[in-house]
Coordinates of C-alpha atoms in Angstrom, one line a residue:
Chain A
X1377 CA 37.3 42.5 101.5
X1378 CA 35.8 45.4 99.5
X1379 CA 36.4 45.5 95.8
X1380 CA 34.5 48.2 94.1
X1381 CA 33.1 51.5 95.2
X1382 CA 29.8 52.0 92.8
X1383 CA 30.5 55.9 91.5
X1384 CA 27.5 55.7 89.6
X1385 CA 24.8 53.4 89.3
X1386 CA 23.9 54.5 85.6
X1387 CA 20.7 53.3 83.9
X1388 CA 19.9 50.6 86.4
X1389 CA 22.9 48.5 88.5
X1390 CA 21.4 45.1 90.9
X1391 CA 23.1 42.3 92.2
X1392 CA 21.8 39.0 90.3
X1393 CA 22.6 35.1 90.3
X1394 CA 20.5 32.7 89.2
X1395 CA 17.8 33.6 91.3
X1396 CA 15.6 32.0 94.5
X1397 CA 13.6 29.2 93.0
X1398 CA 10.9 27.4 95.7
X1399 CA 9.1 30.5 96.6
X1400 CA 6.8 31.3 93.8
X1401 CA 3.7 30.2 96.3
X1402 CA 4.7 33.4 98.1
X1403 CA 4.2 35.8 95.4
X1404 CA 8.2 36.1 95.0
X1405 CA 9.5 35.7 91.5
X1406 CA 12.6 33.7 91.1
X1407 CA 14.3 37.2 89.5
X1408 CA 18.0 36.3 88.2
X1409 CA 20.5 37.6 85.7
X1410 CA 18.6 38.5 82.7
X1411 CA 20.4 36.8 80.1
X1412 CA 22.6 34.3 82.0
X1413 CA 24.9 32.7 79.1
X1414 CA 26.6 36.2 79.9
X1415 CA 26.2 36.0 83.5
X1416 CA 27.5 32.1 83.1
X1417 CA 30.7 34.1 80.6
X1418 CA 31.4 36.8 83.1
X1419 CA 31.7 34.9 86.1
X1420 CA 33.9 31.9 83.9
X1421 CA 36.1 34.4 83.0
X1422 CA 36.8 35.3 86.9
X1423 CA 37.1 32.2 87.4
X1424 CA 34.0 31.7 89.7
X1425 CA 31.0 29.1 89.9
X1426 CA 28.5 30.1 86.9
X1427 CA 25.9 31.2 89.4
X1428 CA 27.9 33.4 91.7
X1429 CA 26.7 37.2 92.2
X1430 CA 27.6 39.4 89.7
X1431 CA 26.5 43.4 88.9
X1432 CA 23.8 43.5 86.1
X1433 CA 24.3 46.6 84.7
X1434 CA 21.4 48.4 81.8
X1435 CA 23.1 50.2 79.3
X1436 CA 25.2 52.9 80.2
X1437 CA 26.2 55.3 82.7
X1438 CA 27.8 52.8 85.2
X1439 CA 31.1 53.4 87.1
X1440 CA 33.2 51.5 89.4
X1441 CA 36.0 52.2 91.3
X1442 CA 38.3 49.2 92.0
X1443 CA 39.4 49.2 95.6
X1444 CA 41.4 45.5 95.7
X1445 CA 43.8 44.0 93.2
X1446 CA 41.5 41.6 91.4
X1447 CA 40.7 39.8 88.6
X1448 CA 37.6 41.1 86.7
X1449 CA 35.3 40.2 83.9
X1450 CA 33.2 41.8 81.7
X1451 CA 30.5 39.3 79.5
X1452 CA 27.0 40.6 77.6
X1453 CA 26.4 43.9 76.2
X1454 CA 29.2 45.9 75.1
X1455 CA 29.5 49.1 76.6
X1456 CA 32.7 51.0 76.4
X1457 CA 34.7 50.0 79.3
X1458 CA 38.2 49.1 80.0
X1459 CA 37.7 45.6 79.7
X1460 CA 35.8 44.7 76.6
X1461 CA 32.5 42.3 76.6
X1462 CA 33.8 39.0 76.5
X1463 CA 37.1 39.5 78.3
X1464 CA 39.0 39.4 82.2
X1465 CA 41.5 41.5 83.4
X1466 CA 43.5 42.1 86.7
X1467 CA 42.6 45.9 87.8
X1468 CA 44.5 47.6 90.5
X1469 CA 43.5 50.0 92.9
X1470 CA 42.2 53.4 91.6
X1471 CA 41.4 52.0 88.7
X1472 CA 38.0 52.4 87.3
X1473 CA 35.8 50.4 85.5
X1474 CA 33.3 52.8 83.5
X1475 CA 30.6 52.2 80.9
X1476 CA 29.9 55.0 79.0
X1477 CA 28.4 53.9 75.4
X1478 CA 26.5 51.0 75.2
X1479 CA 26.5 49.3 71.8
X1480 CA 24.8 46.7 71.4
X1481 CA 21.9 44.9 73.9
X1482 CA 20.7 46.1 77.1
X1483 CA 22.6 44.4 79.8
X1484 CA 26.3 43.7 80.8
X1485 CA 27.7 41.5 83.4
X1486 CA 30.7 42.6 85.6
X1487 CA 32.2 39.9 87.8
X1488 CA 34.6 39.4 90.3
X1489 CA 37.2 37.3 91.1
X1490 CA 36.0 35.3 94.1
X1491 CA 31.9 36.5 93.3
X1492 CA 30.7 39.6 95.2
X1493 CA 29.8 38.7 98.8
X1494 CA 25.8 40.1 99.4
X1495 CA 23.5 38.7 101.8
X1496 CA 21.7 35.8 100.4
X1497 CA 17.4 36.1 100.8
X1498 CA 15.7 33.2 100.3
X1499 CA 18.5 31.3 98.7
X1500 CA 19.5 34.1 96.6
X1501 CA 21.4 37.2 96.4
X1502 CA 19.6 38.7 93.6
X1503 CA 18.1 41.9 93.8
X1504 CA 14.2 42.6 93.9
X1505 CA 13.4 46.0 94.1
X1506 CA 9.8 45.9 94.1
X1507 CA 9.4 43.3 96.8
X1508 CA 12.2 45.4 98.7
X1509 CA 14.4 42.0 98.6
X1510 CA 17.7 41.7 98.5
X1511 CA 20.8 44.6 98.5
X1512 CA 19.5 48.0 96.4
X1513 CA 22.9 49.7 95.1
X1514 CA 23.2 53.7 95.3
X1515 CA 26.3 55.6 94.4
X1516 CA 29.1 55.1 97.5
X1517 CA 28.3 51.8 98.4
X1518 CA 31.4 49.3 98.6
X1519 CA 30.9 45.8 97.8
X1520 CA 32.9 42.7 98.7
X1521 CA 33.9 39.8 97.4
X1522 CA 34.4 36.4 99.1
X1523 CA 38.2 34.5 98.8
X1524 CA 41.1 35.9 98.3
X1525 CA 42.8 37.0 94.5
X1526 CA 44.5 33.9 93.2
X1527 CA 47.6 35.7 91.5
X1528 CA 48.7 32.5 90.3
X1529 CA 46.1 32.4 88.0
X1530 CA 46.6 34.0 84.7
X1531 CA 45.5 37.3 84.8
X1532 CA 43.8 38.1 81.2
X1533 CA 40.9 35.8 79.3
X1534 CA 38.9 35.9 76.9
X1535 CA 36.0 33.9 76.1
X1536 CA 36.0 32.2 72.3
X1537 CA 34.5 33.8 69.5
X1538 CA 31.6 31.1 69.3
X1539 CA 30.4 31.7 72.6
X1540 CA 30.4 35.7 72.5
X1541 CA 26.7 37.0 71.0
X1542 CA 25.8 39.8 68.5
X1543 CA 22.7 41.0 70.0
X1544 CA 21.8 42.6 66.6
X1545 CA 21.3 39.9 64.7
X1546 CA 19.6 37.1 66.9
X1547 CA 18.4 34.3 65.8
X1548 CA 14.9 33.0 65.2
X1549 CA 13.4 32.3 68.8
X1550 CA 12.1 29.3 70.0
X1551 CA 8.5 29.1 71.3
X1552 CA 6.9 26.1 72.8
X1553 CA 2.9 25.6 72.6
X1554 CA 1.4 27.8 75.8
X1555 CA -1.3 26.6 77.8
X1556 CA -4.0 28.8 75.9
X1557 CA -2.3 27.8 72.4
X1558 CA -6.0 26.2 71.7
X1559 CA -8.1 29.3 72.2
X1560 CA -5.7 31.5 69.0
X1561 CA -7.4 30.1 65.4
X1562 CA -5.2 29.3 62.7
X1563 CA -5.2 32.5 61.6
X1564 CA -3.7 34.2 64.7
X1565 CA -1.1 31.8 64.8
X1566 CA 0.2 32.4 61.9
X1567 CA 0.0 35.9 62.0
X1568 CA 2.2 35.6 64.8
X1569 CA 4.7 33.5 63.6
X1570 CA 5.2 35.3 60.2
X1571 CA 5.5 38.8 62.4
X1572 CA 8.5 40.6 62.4
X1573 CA 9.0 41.6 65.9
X1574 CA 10.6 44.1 68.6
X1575 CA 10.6 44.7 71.8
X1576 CA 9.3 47.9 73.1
X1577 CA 10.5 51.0 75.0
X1578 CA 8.0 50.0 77.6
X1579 CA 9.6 46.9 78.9
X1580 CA 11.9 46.1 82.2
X1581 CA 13.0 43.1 84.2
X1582 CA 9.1 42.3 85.2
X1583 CA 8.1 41.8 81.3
X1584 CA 8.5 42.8 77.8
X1585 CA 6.0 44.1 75.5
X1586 CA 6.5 43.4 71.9
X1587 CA 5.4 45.5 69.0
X1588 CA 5.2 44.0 65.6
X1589 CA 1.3 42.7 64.8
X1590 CA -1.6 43.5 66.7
X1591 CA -3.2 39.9 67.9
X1592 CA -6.9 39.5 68.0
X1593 CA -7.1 38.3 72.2
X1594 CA -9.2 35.4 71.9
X1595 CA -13.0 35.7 73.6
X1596 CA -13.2 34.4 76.8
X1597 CA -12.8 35.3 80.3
X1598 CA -10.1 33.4 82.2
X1599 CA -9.3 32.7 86.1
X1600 CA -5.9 33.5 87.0
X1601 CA -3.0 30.9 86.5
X1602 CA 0.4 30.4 87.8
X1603 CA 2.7 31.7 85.0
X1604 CA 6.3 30.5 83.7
X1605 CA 8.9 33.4 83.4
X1606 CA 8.8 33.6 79.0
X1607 CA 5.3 33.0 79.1
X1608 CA 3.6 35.5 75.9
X1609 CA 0.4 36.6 77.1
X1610 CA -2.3 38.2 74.8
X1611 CA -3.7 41.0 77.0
X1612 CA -7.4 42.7 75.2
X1613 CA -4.9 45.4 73.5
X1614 CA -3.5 42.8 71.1
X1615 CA 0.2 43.6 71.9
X1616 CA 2.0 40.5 73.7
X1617 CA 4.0 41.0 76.8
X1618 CA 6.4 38.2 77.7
X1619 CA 6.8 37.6 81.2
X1620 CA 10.7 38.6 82.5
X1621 CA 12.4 37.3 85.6
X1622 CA 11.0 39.9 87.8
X1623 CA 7.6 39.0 86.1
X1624 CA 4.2 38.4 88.8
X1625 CA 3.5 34.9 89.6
X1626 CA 0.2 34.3 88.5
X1627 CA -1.6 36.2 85.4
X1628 CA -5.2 35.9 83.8
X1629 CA -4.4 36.8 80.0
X1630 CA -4.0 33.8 77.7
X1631 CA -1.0 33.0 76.9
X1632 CA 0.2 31.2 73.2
X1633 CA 3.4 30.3 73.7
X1634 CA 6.2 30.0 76.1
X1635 CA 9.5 31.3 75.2
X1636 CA 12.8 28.2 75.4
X1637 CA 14.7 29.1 77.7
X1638 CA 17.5 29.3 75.0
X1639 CA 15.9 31.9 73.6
X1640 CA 15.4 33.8 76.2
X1641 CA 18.3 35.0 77.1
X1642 CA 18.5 36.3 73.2
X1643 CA 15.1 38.1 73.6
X1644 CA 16.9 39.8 77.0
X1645 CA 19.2 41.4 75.3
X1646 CA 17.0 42.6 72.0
X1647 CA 16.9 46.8 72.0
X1648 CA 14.0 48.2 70.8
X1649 CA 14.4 48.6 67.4
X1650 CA 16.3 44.9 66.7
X1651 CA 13.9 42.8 64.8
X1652 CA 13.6 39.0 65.4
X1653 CA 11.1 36.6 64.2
X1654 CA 9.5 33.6 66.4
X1655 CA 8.9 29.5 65.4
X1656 CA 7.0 27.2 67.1
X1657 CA 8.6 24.1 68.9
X1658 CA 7.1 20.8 66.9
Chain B
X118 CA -7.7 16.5 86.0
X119 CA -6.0 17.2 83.2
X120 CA -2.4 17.9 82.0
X121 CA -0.5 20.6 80.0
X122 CA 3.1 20.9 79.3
X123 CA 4.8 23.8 79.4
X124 CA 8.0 24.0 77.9
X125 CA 10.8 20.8 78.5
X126 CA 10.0 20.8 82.4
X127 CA 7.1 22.3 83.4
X128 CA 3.4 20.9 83.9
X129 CA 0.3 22.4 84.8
X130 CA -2.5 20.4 86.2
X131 CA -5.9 21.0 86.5
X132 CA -7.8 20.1 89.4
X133 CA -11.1 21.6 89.3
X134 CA -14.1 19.7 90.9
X135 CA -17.8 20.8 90.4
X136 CA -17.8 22.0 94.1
X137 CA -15.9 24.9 94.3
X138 CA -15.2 24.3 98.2
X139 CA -13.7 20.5 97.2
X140 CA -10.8 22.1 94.9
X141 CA -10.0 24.5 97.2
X142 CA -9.8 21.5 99.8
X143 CA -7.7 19.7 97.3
X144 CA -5.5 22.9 96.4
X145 CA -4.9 23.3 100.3
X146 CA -3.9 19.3 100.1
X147 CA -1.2 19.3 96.8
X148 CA 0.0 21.8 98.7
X149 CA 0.7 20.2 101.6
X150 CA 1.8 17.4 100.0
X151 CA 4.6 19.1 98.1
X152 CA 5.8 21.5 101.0
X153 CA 6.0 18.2 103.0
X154 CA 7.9 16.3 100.5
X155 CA 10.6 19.0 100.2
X156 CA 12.6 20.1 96.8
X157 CA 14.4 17.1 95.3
X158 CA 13.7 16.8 91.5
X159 CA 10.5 19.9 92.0
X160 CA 12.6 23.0 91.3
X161 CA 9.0 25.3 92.3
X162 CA 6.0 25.1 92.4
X163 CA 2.7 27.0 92.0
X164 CA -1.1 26.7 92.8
X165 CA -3.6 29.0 92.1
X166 CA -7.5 28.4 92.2
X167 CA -7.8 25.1 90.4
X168 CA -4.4 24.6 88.6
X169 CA -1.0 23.5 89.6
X170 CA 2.8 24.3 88.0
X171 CA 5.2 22.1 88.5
X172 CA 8.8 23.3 87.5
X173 CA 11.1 20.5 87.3
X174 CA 14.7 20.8 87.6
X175 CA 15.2 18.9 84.4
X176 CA 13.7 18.2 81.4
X177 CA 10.7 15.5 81.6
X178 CA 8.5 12.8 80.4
X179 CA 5.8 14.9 81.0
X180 CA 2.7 12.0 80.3
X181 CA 4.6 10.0 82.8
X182 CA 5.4 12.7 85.3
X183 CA 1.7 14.2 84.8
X184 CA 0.1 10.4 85.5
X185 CA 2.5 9.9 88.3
X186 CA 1.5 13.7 90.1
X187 CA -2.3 13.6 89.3
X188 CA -2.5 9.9 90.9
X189 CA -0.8 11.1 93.9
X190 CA -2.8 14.0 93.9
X191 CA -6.5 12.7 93.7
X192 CA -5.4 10.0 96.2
X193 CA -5.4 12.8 98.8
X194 CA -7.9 13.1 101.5
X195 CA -8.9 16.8 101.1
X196 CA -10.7 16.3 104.3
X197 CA -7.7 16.1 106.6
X198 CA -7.5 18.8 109.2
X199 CA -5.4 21.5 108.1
X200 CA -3.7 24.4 109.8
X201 CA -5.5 27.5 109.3
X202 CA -4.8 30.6 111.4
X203 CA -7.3 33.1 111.6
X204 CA -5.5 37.0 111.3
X205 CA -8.1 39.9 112.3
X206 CA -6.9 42.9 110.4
X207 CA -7.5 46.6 111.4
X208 CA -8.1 48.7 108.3
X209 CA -9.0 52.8 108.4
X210 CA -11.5 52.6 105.7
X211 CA -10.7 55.5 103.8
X212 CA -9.4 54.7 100.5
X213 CA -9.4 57.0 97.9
X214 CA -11.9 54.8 95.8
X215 CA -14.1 54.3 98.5
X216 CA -16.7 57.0 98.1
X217 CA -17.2 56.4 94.4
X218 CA -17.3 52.6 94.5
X219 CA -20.1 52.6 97.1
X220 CA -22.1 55.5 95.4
X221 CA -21.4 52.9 92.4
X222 CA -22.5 49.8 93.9
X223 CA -25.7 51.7 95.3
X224 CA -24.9 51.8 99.0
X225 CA -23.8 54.2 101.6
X226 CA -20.5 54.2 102.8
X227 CA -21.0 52.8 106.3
X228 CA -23.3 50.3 104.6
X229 CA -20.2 49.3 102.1
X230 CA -17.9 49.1 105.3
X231 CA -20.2 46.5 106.8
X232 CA -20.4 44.4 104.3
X233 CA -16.9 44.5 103.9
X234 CA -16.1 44.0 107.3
X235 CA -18.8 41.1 107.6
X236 CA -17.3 38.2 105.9
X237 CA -14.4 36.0 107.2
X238 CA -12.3 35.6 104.6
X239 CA -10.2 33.3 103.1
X240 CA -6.8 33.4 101.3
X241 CA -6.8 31.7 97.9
X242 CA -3.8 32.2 97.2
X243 CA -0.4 35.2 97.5
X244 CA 0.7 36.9 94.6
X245 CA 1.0 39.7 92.1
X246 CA 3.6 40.9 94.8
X247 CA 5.4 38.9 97.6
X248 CA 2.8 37.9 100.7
X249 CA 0.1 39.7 98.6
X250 CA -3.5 37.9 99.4
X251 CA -6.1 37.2 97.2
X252 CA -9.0 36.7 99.4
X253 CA -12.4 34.9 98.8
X254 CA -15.4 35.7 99.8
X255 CA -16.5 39.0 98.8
X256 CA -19.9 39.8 99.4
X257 CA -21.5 40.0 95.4
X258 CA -22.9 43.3 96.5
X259 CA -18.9 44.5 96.3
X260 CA -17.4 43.2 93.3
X261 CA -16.1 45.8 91.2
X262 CA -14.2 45.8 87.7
X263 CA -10.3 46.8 88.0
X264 CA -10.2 50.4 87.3
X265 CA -9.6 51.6 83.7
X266 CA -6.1 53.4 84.7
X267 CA -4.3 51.6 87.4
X268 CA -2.6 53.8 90.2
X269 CA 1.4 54.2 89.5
X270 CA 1.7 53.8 93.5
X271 CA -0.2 52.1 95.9
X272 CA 0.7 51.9 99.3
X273 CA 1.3 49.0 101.0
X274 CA -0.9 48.6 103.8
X275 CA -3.7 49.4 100.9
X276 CA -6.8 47.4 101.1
X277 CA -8.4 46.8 98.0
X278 CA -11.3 45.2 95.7
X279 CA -10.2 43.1 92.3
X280 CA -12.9 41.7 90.9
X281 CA -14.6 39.0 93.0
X282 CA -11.8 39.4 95.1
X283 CA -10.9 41.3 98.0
X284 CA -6.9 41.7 98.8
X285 CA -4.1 43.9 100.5
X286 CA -1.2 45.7 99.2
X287 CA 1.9 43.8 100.2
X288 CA 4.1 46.4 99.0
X289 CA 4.8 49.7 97.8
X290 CA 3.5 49.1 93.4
X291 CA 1.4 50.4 90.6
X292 CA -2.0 48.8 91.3
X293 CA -5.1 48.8 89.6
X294 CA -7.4 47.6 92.2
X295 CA -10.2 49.7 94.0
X296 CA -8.6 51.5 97.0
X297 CA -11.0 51.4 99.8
X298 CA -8.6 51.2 103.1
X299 CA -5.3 50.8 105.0
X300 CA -4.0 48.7 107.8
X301 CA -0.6 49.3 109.5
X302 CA -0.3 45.2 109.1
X303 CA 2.7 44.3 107.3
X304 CA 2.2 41.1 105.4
X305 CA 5.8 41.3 104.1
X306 CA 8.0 42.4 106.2
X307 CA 12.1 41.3 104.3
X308 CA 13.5 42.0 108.2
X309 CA 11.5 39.2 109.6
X310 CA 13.9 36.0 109.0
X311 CA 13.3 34.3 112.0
X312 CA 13.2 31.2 112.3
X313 CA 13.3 31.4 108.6
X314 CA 12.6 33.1 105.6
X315 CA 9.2 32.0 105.9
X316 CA 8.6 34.6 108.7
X317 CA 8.6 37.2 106.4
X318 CA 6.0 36.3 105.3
X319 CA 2.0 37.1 107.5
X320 CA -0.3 34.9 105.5
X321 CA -0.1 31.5 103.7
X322 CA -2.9 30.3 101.7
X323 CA -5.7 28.5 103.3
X324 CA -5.3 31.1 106.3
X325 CA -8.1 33.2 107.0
X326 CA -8.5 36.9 107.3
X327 CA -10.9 39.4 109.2
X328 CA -11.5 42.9 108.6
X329 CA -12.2 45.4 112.0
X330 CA -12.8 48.7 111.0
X331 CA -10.5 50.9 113.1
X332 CA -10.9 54.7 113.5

């Protein structure tokens, strides 16, 4: 049954879950909500399995129209709609879900009661638009949802304050040792733990860029590796890039550290412009 | 071989072997040997040239987990017959780098096309983009530095140099390879799901490829 119509895709609008996982070999990222302790919140909220399909949406400019009486939820950056971050609400038909300021962090989750119902690719619903994989959304399209509403359930939710994130203030990021932590002296390595950092303008689902110090790259040529999505590599400009969900497979810069997982749903959300600071994993 | 964790459940392991042919004989094998043995506690898993990542479900013992892969990998007999299908590709050899690299590399155009043409190559590994193959085998003559500003599109279909590699366009993306070619081959093709996902896919590693110049 179709929920939503999509008005308006705003800054950027994809389908994610938790991605397709068993395909790197292939050149295929695993791709996957950006920050999924929102995802996790959103679809919670709608009373859904954590990894069901929900809309990723990139700051602002989104709009929805609800077609089906539903229970939805609204979890990561907040960005002026009806429901607030952090909350679920039963919309009826006609109603519209819009996001017109975002606030604070880049992405919000929208879920549905039920989860949206997209073709799955490789075990996965989640968009890739560079590999052409999985559903691309354009203004007018209708999605569904699988189940039917459960009106027994209460209608309104609300995730606890504890769980709910202030994406202007995170907290110190954890970094493990990366596989190139050797070839960066003493020097380097403390430079970059000591940094104040942010993320730059330049910077989508495939990888960020950070801007804070400028790294001397160590010397050395290396053959390309098979990367981990939050790997930092060091390319000859000095200016790290952390490798995002959409991120390639394999890479030939060094890399000194590997973002926790933890973490990295804190560095998804950082704007340009929100200062963190990094600490090695002992 | 040698170990290195990355992060609470992850390992990469280093095969190399002073003959370059016997790792990629024993890249071809660890892969064989983890397609065959399906997902279970191996959430994915990687190879390219001489190292292998391991992503475990989990967190791991990774000295244990490391000892346990690497014994099981230098047990295998690299020498086993493998499946290798041999793809000739036909590529229209009229990149828009094409006249400058071979003016570059000292040779004429049609010379460059030979040579490119000549070898019968083979597919180290796919990435970068999905199905995308880096191919060894390049004649030396031919090796060419990425160029200083990558392209913001290249098509796919676009045959290109890399280095000491040779390789194809997958898909439509910024590139920053040496555009010498096209071919109307799809090596990813997102429609092709039958008999499974798989078939969207032209090329695995360990396949080999051949160039035909077509008019």
């Amino acid at each position: 049954m179709d929920a939503l119509e999509i008005l308006s895709t705003g800054a950027g609008m994809s389908v994610q879950d938790f991605g397709r996982h068993g395909w790197k070999r292939y050149g295929v990222p695993p791709s996957g909500a950006m920050d999924p302790h929102a995802a996790a919140w959103a679809n919670r909220l709608a009373g859904n399995r954590d990894d069901a399909p929900v809309l990723e949406l990139l700051l602002q400019g989104a709009g929805l129209l609800v077609l089906a009486a539903r229970r939805f939820a609204v979890a990561g950056a907040e960005a002026g709609a009806c429901i607030e971050a952090w909350h679920a609400r039963t919309l009826q038909p006609g109603d519209r879900l819009v996001f017109p300021r975002n606030q604070k962090g880049l992405w919000t989750y929208v879920a549905a009661e039920g989860g949206f119902d997209v073709e799955r690719v490789m075990g996965s619903a989640s968009t890739y638009p560079r590999g052409g994989i999985g559903r691309a959304l354009r203004a007018g399209d209708r999605l569904a949802v699988a189940g039917e509403a459960n009106f027994a359930k209460v209608g309104e939710g609300w995730v606890a304050w504890g769980e709910r994130r202030n994406y202007e203030d995170p907290p110190l990021l954890r970094i493990w040792k990366g596989p190139q932590w050797e070839w960066f002296d003493e020097m380097e390595r403390t430079g970059f733990f000591s940094a104040d950092w942010e993320v730059s303008n330049h910077s989508d689902r495939a990888g960020y860029r950070l801007e804070g110090a400028r790294m001397n790259p160590p010397e050395g040529e290396m053959r390309s590796e098979p990367v981990l999505v939050g790997s930092i590599q060091v390319p000859p400009n000095g200016l790290p890039i952390v490798t995002m969900r959409d991120g390639p497979t394999v890479g030939g810069y060094p890399k000194i550290g590997i973002v926790d997982e933890g973490s990295l749903s804190w560095l998804a959300q950082c704007r340009p412009g929100v200062r963190f600071r990094m600490a090695l994993i002992e | 071989m040698k170990w290195t964790p990355l992060g609470p459940r992850a390992v990469l392991i280093e095969f190399a072997e002073p003959d370059p042919d016997a790792t990629r004989a024993r890249g071809r094998a660890i892969q064989r040997l983890l397609e065959s043995r399906g997902g279970g506690d191996i959430e994915d898993f990687s190879i390219a040239f001489d190292k292998v990542l391991l992503e475990f479900r989990n967190g791991i013992d990774h000295a244990r987990q490391s000892a346990g892969w690497m014994k099981k990998f230098a047990a295998l007999d690299p020498l086993a017959p493998a499946e290798a299908a041999l793809y000739e590709i036909p590529v229209r050899y009229d990149g828009p780098d094409l006249a400058e690299l071979a003016a570059r590399c000292g040779l004429g155009v049609a010379e460059f096309v030979e040579l490119h043409a000549a070898p019968i190559y083979d597919v180290a590994l796919l990435g970068f983009s999905p199905g995308f193959p880096y191919l060894e085998g390049l004649d030396p003559r031919l090796h060419a530095p990425r160029r200083a500003n990558p392209r913001p599109r290249v098509e796919a279909g676009a045959v290109a140099i890399g280095g000491s590699h040779t390789g194809i366009y997958s898909v439509e993306s910024p590139g920053g390879w040496q555009w010498i070619g096209r071919t109307d081959v799809r090596l990813f093709d997102p429609s092709r799901r039958e008999p499974s996902d798989e078939a969207m896919f032209l090329l695995r590693a360990g396949d080999r490829v051949k160039f035909v110049p077509a008019d």
